[in-house]
PDB file of C-alpha atoms (C1' of nucleotides) in Angstrom:
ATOM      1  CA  UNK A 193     -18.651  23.492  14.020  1.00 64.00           C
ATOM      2  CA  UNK A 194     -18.423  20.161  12.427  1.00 80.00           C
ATOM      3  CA  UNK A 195     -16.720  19.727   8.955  1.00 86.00           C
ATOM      4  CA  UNK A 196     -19.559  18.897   6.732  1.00 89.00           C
ATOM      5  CA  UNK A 197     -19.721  16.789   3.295  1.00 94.00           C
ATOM      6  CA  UNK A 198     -21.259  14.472   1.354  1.00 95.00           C
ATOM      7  CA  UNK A 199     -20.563  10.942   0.438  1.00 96.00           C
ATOM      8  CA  UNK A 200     -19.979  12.124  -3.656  1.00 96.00           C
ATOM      9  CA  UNK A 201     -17.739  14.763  -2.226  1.00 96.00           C
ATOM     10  CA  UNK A 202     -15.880  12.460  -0.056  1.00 96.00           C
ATOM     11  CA  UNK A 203     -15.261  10.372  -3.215  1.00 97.00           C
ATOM     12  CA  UNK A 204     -14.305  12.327  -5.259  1.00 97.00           C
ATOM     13  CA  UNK A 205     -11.994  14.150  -3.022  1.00 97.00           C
ATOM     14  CA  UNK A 206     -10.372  10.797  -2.506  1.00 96.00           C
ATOM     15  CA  UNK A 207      -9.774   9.249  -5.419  1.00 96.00           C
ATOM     16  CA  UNK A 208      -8.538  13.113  -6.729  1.00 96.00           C
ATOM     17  CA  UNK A 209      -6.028  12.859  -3.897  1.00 96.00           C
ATOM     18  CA  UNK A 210      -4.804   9.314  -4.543  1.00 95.00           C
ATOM     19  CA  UNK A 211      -4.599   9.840  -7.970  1.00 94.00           C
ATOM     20  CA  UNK A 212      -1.969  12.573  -7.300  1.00 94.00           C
ATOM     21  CA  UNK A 213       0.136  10.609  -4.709  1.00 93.00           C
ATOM     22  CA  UNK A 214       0.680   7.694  -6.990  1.00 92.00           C
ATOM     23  CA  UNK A 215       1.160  10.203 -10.285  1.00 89.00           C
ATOM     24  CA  UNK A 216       3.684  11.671  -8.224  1.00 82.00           C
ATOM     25  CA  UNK A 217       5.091   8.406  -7.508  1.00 70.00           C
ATOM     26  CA  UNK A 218       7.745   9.812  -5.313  1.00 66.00           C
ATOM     27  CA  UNK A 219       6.201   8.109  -1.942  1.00 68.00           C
ATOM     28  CA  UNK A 220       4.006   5.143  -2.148  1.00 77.00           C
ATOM     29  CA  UNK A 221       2.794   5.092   1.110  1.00 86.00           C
ATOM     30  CA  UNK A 222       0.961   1.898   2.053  1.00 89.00           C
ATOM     31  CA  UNK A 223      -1.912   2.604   4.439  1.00 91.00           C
ATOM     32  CA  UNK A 224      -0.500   1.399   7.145  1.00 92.00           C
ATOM     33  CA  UNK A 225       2.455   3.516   7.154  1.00 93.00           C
ATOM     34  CA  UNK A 226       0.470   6.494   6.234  1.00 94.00           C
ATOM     35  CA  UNK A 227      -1.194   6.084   9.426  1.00 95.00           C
ATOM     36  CA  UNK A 228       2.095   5.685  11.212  1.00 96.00           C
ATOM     37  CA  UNK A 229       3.700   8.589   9.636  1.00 96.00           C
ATOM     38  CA  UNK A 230       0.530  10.899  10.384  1.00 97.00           C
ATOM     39  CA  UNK A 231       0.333   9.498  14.169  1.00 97.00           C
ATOM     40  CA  UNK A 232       3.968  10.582  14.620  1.00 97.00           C
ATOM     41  CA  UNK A 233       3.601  13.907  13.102  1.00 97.00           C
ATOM     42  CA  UNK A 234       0.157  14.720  14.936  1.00 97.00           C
ATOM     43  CA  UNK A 235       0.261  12.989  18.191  1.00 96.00           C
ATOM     44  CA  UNK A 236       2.510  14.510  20.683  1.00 95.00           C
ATOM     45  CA  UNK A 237       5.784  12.367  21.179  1.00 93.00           C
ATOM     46  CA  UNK A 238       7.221  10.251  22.544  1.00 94.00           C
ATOM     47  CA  UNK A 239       6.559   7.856  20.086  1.00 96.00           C
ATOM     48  CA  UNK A 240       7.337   4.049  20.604  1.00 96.00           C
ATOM     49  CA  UNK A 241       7.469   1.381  18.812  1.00 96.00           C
ATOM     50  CA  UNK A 242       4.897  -0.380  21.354  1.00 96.00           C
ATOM     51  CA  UNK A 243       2.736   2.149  21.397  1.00 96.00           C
ATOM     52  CA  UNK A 244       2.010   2.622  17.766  1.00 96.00           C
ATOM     53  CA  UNK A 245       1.810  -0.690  17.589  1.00 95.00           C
ATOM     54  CA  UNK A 246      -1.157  -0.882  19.931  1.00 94.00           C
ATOM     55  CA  UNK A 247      -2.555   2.138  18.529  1.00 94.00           C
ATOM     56  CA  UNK A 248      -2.648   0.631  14.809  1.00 93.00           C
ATOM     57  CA  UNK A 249      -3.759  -3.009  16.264  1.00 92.00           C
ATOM     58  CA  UNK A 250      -1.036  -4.142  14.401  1.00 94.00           C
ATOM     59  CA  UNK A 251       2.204  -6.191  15.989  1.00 94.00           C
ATOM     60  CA  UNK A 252       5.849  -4.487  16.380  1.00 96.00           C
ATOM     61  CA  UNK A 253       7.475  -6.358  13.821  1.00 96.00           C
ATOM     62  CA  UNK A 254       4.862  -3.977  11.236  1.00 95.00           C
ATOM     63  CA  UNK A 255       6.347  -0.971  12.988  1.00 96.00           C
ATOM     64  CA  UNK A 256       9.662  -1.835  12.840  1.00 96.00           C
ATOM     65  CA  UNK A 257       9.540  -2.549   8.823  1.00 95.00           C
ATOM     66  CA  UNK A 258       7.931   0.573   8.664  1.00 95.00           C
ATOM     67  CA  UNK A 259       9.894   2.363  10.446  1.00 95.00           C
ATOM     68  CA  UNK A 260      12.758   0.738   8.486  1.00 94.00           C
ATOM     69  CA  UNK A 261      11.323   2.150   5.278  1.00 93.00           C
ATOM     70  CA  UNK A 262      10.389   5.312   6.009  1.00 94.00           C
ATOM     71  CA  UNK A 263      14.104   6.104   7.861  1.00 94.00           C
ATOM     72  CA  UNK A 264      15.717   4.805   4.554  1.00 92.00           C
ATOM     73  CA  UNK A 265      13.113   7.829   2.728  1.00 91.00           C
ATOM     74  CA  UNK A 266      14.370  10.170   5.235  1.00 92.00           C
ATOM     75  CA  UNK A 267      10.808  10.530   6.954  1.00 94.00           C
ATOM     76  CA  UNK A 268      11.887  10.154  10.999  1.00 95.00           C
ATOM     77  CA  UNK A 269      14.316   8.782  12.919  1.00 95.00           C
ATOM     78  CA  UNK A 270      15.113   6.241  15.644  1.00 95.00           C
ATOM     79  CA  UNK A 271      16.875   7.052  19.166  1.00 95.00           C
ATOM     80  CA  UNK A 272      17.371   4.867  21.908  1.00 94.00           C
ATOM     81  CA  UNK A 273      15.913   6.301  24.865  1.00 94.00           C
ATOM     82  CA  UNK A 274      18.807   7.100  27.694  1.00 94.00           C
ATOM     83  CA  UNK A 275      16.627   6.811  30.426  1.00 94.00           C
ATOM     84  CA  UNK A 276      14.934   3.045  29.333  1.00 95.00           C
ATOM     85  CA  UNK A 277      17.592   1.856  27.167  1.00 95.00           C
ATOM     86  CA  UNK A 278      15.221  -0.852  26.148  1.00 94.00           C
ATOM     87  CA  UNK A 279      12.868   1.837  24.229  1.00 95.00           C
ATOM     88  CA  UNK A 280      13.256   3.445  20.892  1.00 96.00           C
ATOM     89  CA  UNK A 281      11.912   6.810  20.572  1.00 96.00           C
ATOM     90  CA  UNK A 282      10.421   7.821  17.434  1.00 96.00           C
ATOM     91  CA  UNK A 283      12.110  11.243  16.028  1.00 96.00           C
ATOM     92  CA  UNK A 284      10.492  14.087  13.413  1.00 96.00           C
ATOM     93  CA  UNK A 285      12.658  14.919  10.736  1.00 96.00           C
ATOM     94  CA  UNK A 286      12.472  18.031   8.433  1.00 95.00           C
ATOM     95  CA  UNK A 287      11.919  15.660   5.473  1.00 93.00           C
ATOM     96  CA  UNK A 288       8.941  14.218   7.156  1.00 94.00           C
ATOM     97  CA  UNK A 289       7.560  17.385   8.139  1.00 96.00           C
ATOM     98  CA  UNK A 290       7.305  18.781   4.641  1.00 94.00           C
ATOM     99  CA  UNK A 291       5.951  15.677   3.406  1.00 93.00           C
ATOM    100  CA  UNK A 292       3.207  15.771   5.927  1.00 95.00           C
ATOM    101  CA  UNK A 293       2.607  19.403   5.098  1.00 96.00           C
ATOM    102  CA  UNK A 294       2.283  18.894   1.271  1.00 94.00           C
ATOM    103  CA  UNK A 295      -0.252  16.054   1.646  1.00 95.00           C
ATOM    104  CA  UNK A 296      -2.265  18.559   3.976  1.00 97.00           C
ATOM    105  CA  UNK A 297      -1.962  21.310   1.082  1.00 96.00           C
ATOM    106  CA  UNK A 298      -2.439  18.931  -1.128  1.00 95.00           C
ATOM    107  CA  UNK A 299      -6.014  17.451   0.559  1.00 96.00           C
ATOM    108  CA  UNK A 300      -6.678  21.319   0.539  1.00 96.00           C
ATOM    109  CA  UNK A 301      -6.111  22.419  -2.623  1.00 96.00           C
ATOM    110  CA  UNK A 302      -8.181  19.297  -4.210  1.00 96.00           C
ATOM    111  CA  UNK A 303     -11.132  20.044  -1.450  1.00 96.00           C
ATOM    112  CA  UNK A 304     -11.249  23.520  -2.705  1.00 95.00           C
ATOM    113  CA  UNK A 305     -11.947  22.372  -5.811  1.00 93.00           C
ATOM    114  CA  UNK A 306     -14.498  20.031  -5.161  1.00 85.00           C
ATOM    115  CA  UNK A 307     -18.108  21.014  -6.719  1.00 69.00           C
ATOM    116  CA  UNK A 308     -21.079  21.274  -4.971  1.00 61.00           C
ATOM    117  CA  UNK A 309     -22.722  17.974  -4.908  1.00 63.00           C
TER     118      UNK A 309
ATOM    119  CA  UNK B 303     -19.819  26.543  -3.283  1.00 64.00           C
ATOM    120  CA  UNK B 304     -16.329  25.062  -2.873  1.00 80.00           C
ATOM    121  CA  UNK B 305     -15.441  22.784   0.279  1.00 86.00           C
ATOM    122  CA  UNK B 306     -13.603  24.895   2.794  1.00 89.00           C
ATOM    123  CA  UNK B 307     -10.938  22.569   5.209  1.00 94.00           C
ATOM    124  CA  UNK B 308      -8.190  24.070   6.650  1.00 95.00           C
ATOM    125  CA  UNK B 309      -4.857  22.244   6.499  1.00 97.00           C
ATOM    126  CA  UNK B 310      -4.629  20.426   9.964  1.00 96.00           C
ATOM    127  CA  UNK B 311      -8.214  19.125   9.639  1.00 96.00           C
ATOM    128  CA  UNK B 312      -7.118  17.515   6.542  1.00 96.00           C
ATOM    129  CA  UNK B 313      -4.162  15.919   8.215  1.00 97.00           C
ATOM    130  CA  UNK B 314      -6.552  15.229  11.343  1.00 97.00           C
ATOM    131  CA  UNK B 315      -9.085  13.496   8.987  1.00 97.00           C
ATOM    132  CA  UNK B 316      -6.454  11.727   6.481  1.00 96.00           C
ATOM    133  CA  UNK B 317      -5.084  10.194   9.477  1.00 96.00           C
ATOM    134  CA  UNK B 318      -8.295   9.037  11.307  1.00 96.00           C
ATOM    135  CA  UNK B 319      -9.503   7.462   8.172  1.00 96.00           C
ATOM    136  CA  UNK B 320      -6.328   5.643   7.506  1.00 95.00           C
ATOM    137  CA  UNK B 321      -6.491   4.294  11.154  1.00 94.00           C
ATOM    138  CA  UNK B 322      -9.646   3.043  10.751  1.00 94.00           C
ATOM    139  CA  UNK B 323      -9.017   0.996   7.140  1.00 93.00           C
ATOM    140  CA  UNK B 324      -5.914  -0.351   8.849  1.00 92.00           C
ATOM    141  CA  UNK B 325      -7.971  -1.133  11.804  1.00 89.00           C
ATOM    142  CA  UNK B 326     -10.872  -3.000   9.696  1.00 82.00           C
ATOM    143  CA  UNK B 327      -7.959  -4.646   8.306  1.00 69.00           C
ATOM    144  CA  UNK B 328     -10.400  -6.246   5.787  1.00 66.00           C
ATOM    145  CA  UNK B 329      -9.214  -4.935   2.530  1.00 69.00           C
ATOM    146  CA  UNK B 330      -5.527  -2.760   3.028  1.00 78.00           C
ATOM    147  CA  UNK B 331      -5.788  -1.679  -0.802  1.00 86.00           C
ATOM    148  CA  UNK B 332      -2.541  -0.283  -1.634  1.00 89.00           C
ATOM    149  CA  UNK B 333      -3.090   3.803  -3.323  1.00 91.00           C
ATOM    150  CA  UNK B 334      -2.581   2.730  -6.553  1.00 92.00           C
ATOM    151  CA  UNK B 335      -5.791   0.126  -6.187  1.00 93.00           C
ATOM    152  CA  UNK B 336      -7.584   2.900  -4.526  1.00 94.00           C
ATOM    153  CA  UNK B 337      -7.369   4.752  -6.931  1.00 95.00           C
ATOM    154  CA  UNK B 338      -8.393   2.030  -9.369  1.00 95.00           C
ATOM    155  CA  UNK B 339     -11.250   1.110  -7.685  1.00 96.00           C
ATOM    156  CA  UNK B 340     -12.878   4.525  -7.658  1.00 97.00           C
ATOM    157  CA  UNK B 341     -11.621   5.703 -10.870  1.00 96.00           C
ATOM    158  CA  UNK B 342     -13.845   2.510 -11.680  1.00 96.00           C
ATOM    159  CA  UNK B 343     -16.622   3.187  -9.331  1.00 96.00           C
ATOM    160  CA  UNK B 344     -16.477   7.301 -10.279  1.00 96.00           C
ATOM    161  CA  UNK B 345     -15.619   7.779 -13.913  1.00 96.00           C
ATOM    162  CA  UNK B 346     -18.709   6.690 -16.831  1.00 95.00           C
ATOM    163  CA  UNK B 347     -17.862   3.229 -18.107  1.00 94.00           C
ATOM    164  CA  UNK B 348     -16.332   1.773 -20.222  1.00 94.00           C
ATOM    165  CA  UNK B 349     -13.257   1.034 -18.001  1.00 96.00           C
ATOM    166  CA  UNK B 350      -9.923  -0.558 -20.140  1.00 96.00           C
ATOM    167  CA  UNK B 351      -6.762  -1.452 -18.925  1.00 96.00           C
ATOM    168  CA  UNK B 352      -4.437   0.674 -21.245  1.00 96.00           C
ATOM    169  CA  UNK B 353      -7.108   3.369 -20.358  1.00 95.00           C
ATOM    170  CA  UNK B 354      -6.456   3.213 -16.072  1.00 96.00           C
ATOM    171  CA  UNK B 355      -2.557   3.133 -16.456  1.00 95.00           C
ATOM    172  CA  UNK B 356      -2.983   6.030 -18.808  1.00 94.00           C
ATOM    173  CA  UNK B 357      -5.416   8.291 -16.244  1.00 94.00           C
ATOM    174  CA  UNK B 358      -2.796   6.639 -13.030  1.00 93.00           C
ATOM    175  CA  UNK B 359       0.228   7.211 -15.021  1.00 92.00           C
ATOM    176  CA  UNK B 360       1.498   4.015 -14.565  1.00 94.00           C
ATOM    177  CA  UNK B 361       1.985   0.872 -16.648  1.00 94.00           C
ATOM    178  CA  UNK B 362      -0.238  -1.790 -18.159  1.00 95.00           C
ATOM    179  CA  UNK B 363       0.886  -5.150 -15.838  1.00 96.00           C
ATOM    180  CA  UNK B 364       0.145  -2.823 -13.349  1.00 95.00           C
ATOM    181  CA  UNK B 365      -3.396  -2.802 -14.247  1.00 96.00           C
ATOM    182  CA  UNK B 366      -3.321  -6.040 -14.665  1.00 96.00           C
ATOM    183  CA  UNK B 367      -2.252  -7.242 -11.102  1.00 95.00           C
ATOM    184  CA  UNK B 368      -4.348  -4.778  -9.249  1.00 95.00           C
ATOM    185  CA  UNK B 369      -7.413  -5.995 -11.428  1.00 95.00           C
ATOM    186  CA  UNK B 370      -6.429  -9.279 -10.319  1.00 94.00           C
ATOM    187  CA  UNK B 371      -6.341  -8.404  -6.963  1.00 92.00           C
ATOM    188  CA  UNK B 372      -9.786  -7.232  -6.081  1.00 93.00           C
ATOM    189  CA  UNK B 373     -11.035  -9.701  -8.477  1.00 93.00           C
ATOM    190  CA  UNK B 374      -9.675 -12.286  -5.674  1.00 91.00           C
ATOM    191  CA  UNK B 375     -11.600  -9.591  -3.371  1.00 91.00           C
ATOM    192  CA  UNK B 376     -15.089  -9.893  -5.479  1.00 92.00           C
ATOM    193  CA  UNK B 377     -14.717  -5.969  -6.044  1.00 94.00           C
ATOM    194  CA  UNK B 378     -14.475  -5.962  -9.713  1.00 95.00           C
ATOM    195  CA  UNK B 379     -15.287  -8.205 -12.529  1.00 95.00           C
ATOM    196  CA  UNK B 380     -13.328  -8.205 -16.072  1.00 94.00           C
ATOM    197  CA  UNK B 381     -15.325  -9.060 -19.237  1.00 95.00           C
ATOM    198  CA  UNK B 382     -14.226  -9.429 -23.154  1.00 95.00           C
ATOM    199  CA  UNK B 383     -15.463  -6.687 -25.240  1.00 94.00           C
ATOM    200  CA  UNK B 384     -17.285  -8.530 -27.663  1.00 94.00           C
ATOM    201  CA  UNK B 385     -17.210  -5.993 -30.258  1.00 93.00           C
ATOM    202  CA  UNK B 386     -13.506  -6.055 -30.060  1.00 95.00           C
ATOM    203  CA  UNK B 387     -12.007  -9.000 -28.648  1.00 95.00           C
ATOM    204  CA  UNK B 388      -9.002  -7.368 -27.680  1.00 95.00           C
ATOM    205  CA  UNK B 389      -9.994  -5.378 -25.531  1.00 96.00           C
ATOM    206  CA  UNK B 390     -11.181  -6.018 -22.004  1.00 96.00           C
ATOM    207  CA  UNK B 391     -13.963  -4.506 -19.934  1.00 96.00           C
ATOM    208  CA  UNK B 392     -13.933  -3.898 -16.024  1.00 96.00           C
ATOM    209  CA  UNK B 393     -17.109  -4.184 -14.447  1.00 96.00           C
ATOM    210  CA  UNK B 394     -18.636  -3.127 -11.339  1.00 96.00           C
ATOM    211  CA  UNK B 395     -20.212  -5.269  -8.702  1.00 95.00           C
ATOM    212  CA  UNK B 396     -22.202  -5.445  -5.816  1.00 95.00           C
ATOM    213  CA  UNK B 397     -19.611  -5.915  -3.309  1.00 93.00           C
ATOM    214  CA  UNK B 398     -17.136  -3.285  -5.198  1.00 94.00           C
ATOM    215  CA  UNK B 399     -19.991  -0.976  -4.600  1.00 95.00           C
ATOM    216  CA  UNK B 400     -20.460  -1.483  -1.242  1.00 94.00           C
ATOM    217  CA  UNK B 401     -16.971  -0.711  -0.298  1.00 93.00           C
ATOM    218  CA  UNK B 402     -17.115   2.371  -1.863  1.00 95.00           C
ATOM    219  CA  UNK B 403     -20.334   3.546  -0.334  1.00 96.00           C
ATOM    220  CA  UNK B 404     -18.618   2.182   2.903  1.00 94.00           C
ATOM    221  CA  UNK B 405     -15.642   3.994   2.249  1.00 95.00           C
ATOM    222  CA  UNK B 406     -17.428   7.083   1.960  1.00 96.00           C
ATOM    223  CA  UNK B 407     -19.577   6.992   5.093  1.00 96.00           C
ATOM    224  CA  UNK B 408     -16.663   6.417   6.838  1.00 95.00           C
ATOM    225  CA  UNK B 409     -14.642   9.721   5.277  1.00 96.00           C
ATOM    226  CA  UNK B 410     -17.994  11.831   6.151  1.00 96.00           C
ATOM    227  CA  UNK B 411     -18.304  10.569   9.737  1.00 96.00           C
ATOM    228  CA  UNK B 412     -15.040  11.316  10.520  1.00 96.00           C
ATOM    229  CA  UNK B 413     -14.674  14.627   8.727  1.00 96.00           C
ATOM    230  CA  UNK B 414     -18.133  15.181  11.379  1.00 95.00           C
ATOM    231  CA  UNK B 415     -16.147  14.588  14.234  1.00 93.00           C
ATOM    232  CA  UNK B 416     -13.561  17.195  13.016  1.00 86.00           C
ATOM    233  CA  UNK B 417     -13.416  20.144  15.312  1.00 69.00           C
ATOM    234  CA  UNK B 418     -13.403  23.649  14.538  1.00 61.00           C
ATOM    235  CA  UNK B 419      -9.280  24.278  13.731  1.00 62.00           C
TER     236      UNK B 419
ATOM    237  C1'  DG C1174      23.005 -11.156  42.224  1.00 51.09           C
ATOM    238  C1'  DG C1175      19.592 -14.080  39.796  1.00 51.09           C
ATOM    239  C1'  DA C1176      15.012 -14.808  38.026  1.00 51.09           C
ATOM    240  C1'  DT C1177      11.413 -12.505  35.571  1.00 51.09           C
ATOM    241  C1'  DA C1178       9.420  -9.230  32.528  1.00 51.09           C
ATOM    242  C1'  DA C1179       9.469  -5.967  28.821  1.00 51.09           C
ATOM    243  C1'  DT C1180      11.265  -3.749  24.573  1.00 51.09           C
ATOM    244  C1'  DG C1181      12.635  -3.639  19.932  1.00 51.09           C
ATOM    245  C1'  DA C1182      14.966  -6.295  16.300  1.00 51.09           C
ATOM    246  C1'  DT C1183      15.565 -10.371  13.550  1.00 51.09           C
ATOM    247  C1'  DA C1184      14.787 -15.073  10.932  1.00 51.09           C
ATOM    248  C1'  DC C1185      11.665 -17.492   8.328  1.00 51.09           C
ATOM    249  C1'  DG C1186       8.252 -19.078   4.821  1.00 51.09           C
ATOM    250  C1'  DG C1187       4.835 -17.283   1.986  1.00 51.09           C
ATOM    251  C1'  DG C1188       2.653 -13.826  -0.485  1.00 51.09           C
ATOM    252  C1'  DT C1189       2.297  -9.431  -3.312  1.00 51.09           C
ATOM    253  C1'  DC C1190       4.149  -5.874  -6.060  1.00 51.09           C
ATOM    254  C1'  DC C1191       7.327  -3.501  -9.169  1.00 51.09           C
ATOM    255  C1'  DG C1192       9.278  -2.446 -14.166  1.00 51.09           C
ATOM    256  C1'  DT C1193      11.068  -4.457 -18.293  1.00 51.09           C
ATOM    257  C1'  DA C1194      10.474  -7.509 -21.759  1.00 51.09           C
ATOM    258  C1'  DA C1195       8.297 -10.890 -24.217  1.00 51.09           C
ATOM    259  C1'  DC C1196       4.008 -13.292 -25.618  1.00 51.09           C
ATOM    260  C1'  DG C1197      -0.608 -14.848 -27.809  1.00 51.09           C
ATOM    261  C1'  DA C1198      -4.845 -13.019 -29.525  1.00 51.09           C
ATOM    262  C1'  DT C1199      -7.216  -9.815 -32.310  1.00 51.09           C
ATOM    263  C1'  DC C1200      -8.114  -6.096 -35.480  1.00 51.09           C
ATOM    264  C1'  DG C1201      -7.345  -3.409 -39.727  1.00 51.09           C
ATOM    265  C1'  DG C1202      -5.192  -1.592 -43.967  1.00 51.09           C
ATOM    266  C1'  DG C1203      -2.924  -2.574 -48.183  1.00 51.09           C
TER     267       DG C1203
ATOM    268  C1'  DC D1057      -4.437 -12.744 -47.168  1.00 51.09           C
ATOM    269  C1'  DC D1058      -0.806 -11.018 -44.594  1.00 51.09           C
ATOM    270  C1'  DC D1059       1.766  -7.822 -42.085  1.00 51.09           C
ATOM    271  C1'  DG D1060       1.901  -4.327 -38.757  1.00 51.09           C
ATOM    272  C1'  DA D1061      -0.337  -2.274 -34.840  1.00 51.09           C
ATOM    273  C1'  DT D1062      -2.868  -2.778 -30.593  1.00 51.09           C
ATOM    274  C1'  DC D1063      -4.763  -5.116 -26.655  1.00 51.09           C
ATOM    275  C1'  DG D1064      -4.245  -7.549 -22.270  1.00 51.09           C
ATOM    276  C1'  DT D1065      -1.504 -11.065 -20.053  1.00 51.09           C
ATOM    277  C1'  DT D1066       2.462 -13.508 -18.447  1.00 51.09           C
ATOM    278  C1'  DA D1067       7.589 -14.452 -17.210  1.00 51.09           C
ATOM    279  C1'  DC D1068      11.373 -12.837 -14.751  1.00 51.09           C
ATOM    280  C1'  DG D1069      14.488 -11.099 -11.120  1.00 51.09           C
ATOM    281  C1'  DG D1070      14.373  -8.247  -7.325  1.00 51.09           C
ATOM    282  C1'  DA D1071      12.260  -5.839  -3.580  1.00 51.09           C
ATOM    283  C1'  DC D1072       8.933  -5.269   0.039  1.00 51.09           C
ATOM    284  C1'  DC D1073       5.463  -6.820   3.469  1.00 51.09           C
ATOM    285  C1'  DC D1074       2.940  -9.992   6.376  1.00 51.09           C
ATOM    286  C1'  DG D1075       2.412 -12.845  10.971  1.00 51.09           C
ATOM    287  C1'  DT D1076       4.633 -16.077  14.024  1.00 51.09           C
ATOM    288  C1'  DA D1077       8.309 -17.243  16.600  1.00 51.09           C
ATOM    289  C1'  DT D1078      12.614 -16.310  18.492  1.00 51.09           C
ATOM    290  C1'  DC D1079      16.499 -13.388  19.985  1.00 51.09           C
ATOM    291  C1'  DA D1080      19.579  -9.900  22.464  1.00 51.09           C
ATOM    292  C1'  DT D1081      19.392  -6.124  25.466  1.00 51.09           C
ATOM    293  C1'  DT D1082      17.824  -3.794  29.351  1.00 51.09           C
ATOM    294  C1'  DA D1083      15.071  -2.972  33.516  1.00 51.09           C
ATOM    295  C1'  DT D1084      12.837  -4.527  37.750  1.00 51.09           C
ATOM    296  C1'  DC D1085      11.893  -6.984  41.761  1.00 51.09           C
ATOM    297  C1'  DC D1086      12.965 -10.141  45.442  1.00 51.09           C
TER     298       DC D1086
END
DNA sequence: GGATAATGATACGGGTCCGTAACGATCGGG
DNA sequence: CCCGATCGTTACGGACCCGTATCATTATCC
């Protein structure tokens, strides 16, 4: 069964939710490494730097910074690979993890209270 | 009736509709002008500077610059309160509104394609 | 082994954003 | 009328990000 709701909902569920990341202040996520730190926490691994890369349409150097910022917040990790020396795999880290899982609580929570219309 | 979404949907759907913003590539509005923009496009007018950073939690020049930017963008339009000069009033506009509505088609397709878990 | 390809990182110039602090413009009370 | 309070903007130094181009390292193929 499809999730269903309606454009006012989907609004307001948004801006409720971005209102709390940036009151919260702690992240900051740009959009681009939101969808970087999602695909690594929801896709199953390995994770390159290539292959997010195509995946966002964006070019490496973006995944590198990111990547860059994001291991300085404690969110992943980077490993070379032992048997391609030339790749980096993309590691999980518990930090990441529960910041994943309190943006999904916190998408829940605000959903819940969402009104009818 | 409250909007029921369990946890890895959220994640699922957060992460699809970030993909697809980055993907557009058109805008890439940071979360703090998100949430601007529908705070804006949401809340009853009138919309003032020192009353945004107070409802983001953040401060004034930040206002300021995001105003600025999606000015450049054609999404909002600043106007001098006549009655009292100081102050400064954000309007809406056509292409701001069309963004949102956008925005929100896109958050109800994809929470369509969601699956059942 | 040497040429070629592929991967991720880096240098660069330009742009945006941040928070703090200062500023000009405007209102309002004494 | 003038002084303080309030509004939005701007200046500043520092940090981050972008895309293009280039680089060092490693693998592959002949």
């Amino acid at each position: 069964m499809p999730l269903e709701i309606k454009p006012s909902q989907a609004l307001r569920l948004w801006r409720q939710v971005h209102l709390d990341l940036v009151r919260d202040g702690d992240a900051d996520l740009s959009a681009r490494q939101t969808a970087i730190l999602l695909t690594i926490y929801l896709e199953l691994p390995p994770h390159t730097v290539r292959g997010l890369a195509a995946q966002l349409g964006v070019t490496k150097p973006v995944i590198t910074r990111a990547l860059d910022t994001m291991g300085k917040l404690g969110l992943v990790t980077r490993k070379r690979d032992d048997f391609d020396r030339r790749n980096v795999v993309i590691q999980r880290t518990v930090a990441g993890a529960l910041a994943v899982e309190r943006l999904a609580d916190l998408v829940v929570e605000r959903a819940r209270e969402m009104g009818g219309s």
